[in-house]
Coordinates of C-alpha atoms and ligand atoms in Angstrom, one line a residue:
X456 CA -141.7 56.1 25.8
X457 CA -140.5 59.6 27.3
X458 CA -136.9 61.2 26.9
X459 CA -135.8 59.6 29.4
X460 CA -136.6 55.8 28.9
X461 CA -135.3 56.8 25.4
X462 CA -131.8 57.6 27.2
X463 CA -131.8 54.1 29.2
X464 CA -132.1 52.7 26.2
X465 CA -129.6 54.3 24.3
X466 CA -127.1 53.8 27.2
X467 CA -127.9 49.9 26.4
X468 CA -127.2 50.2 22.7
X469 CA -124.4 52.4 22.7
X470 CA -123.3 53.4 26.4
X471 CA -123.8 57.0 26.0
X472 CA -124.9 58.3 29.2
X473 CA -126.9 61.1 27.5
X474 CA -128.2 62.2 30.8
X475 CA -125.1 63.7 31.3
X476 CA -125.7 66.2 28.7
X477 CA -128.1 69.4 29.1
X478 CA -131.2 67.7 28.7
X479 CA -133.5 71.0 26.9
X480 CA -130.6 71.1 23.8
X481 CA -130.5 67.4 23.5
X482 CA -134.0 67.0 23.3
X483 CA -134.2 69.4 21.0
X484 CA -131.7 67.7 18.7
X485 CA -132.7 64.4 18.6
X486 CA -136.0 65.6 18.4
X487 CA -135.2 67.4 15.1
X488 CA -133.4 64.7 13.6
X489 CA -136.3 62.3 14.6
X490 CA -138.6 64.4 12.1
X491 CA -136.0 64.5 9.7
X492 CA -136.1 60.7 9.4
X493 CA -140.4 60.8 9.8
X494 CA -140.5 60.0 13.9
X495 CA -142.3 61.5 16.0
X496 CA -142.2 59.2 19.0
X497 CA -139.5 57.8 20.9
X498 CA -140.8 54.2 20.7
X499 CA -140.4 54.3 16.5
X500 CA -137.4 56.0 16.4
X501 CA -135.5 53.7 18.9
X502 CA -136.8 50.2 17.2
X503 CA -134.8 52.5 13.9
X504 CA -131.7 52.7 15.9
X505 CA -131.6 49.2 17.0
X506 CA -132.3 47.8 14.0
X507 CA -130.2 50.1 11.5
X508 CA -126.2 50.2 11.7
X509 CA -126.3 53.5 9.6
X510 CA -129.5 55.4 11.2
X511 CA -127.8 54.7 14.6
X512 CA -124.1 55.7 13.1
X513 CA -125.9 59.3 11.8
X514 CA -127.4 59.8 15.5
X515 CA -124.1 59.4 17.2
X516 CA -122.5 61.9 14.3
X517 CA -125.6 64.0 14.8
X518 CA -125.0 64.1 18.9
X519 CA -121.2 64.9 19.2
X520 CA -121.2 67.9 17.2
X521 CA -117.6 68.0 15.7
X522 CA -117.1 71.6 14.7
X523 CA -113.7 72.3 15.5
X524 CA -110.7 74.9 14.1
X525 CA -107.5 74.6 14.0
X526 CA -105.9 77.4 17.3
X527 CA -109.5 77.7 17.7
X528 CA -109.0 81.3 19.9
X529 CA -105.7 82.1 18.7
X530 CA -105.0 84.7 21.4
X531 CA -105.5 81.3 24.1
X532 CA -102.7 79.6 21.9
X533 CA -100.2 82.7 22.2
X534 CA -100.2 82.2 26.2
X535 CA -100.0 78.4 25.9
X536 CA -96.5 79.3 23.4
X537 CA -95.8 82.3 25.3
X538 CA -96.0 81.3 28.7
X539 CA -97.6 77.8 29.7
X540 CA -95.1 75.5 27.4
X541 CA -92.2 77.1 28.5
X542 CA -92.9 77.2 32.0
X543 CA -94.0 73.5 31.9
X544 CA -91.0 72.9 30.2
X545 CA -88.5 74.7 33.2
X546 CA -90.0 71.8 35.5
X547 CA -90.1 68.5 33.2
X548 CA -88.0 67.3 30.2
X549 CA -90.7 65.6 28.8
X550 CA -94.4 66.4 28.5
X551 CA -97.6 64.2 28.4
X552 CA -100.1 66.4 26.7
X553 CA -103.8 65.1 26.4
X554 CA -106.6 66.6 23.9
X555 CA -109.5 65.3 25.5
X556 CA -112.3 65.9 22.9
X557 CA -110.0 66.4 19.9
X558 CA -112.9 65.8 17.4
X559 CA -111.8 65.1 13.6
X560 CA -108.0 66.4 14.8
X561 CA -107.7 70.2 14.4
X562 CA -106.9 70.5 18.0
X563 CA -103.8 68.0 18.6
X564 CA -102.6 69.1 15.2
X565 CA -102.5 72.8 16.3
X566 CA -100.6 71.4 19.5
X567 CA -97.9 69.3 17.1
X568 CA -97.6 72.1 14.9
X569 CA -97.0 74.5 17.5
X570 CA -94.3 71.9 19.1
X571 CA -92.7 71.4 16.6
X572 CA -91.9 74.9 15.2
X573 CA -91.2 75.2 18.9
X574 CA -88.5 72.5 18.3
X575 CA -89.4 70.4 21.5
X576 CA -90.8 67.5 19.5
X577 CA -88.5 64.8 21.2
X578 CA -89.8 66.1 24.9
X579 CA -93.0 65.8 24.3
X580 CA -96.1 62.8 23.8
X581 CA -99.3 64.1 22.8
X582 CA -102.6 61.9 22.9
X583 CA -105.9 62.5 21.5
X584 CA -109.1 61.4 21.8
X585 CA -112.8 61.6 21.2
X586 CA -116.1 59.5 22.0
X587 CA -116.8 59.9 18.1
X588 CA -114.9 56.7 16.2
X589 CA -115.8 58.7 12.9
X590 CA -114.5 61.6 13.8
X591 CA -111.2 60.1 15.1
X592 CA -111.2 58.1 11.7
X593 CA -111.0 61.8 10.3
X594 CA -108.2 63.2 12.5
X595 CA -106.1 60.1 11.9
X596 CA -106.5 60.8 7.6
X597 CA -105.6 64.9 8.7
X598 CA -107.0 65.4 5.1
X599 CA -109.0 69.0 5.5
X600 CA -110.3 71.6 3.0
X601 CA -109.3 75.3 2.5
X602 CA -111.7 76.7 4.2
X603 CA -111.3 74.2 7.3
X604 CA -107.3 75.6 7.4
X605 CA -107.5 79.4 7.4
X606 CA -106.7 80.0 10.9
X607 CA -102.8 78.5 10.0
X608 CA -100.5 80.2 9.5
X609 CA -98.9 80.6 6.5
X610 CA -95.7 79.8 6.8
X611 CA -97.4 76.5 9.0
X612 CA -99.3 75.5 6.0
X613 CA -96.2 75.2 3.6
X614 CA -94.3 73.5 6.2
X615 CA -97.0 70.9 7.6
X616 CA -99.6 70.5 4.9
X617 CA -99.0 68.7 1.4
X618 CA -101.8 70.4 -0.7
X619 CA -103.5 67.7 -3.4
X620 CA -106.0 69.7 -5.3
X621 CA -108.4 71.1 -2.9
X622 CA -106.9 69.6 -0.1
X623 CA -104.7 70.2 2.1
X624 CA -103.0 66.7 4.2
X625 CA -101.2 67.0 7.2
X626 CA -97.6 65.7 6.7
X627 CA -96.8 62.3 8.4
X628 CA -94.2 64.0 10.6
X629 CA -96.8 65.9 12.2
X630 CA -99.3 62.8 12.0
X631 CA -97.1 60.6 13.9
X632 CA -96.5 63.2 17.3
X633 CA -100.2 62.0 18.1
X634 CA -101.7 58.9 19.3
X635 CA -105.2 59.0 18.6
X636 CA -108.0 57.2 20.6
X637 CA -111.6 56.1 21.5
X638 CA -112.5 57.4 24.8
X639 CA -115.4 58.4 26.2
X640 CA -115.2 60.7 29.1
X641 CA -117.8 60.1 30.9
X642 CA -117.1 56.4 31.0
X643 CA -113.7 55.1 30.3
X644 CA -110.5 55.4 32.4
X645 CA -108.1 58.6 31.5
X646 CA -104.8 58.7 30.8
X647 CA -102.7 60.1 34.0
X648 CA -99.9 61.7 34.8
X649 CA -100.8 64.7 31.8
X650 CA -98.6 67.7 32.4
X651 CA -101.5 69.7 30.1
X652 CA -105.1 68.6 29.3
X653 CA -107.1 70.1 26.9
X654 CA -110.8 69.9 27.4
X655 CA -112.4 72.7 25.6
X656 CA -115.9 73.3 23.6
X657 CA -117.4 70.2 25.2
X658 CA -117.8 70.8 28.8
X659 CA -120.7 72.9 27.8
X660 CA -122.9 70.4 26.8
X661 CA -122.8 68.7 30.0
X662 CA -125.0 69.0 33.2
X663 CA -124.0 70.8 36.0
X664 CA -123.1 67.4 38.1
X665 CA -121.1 65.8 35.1
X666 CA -119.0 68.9 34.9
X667 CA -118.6 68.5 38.7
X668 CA -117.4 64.8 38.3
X669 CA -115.6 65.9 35.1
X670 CA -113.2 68.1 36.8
X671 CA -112.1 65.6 39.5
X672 CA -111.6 62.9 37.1
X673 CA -109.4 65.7 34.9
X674 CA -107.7 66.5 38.2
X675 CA -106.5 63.2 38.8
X676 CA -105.6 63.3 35.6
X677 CA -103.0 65.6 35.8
X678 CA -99.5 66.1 37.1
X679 CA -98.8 68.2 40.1
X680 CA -98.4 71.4 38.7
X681 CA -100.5 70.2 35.5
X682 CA -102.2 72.9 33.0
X683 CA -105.8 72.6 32.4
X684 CA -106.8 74.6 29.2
X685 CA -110.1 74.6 28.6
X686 CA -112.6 76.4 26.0
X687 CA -113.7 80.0 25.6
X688 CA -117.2 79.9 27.3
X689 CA -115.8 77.1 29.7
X690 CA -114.3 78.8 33.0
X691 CA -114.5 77.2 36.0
X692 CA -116.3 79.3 38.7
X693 CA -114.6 77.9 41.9
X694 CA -111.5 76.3 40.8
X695 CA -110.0 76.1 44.4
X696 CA -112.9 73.5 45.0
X697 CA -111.5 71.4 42.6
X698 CA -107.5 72.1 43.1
X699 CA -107.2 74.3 40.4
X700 CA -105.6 78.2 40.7
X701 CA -106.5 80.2 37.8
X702 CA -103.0 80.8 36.3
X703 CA -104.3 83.1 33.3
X704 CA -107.9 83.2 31.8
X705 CA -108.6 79.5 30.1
X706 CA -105.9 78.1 32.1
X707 CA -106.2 76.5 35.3
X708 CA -103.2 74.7 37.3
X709 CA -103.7 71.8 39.8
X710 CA -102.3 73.1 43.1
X711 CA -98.9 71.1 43.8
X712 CA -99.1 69.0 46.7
Ligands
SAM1358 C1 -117.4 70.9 19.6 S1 -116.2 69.6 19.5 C2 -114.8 70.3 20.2 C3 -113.5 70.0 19.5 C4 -112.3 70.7 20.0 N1 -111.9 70.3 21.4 C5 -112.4 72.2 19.8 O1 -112.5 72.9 20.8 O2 -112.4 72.7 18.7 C6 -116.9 68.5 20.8 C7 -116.3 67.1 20.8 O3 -116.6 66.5 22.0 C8 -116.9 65.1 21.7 N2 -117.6 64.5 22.8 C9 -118.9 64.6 23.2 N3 -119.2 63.9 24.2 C10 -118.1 63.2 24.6 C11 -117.7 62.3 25.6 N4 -118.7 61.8 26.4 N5 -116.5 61.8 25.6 C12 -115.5 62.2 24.7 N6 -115.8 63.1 23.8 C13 -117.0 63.6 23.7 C14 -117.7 65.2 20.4 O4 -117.6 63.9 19.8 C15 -117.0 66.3 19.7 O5 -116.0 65.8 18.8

């Protein structure tokens, strides 16, 4: 079995298109945790995934990659205060806000945080999702270590966190201004209507066509007027084929109709 009868098949088990991704780091990957658990061939290691609940559990954690901070690029999350919220804010009274690969919650925590010390809390609906059902498992506990929380704020912290020992727990008032989800994006339908869509630090490990579809789907996705924030290695090189003008770097509008 090559890589890619190895994908087909891992579509069946799990439908993860993993053609979608950059094939030369995912093979590389799953090729290193394959010698980690003694494989070296596609056919052994695929009879392990079918066969074992937990081998096939620590490939799909293995895959995702989770890292995530919370205001991952702060200076990205003083426009979005600054500038983006507020102007979204002078054309709606309420906002549909979308973190699209939230991982284990850092990201639509920042985004409650920063709403609610914003004092729009009541204008706004924020949901969050991720392909990863562990991960989301994690973001919906919002239970984190020191280390995992030194890009907060002080004054955030004491306000939003409950600290218990070494841990710091996200308070249930923040907790409950975000919906968490399963979704996979490159399978499952999006939410629409979002006046802001966050889709950042994942678009990278997709190919060049995915990123293509990924944009009109996310497009779609939005409002007229919508926000699209995406990550710090992420820009989009012709946004106007997509209906996007680059409002600011990281943040791309869908052209109102
Ligand atoms: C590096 S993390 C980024 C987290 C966060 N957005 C940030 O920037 O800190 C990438 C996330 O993308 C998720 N992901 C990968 N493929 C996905 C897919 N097809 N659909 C939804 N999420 C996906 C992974 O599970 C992982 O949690």
């Amino acid at each position: 079995m090559n890589y890619n009868e190895f994908t087909i098949e891992i579509k069946k088990i799990c439908n993860i298109d993993l053609s979608s991704y950059k094939e030369k780091q995912m093979k590389r990957r799953i090729e290193s945790l394959m010698k980690r658990n003694g494989h070296d061939s596609y056919n052994t290691y695929i009879e392990l995934l079918k066969n074992s609940k937990q081998h096939l559990n620590e490939f799909l954690n293995y895959i995702t990659i989770n890292v995530s901070e919370f205001f991952r690029n702060p200076a990205q999350w003083l426009v979005l205060e600054q500038e983006i919220i507020p102007e979204l804010l002078k054309n709606k009274s309420k906002l549909k806000i979308w973190s699209s690969a939230c991982s284990t919650g850092e990201e639509p925590y920042s985004l409650a945080m920063l709403l609610h010390k914003m004092m729009i809390t009541n204008k706004i609906e924020i949901i969050a999702s991720d392909i990863d059902k562990d991960a989301v498992e994690k973001a919906k506990q919002g239970i984190y270590t020191a280390k995992a929380i030194a890009n907060v704020p002080g004054e955030m912290v004491r306000a939003y966190f409950i600290k218990e020992k070494d841990d710091y727990i996200i308070k249930d008032q923040i907790k409950k201004m975000v919906d968490f989800r399963i979704l996979n994006l490159l399978e499952d339908k999006f939410p629409n209507d979002c006046d802001l869509i966050l889709c950042r630090n994942v678009m990278i490990y997709f190919t060049e066509d995915t990123k293509e579809k990924l944009y009109k789907k996310f497009y779609n996705a939005l409002s007229n007027g919508g926000i699209f924030f995406v990550g710090s290695t992420e820009q989009i090189l012709m946004p106007h084929k997509y209906g996007f003008i680059n409002r600011k770097s990281f943040f791309y509008q869908r052209i109102i109709d």
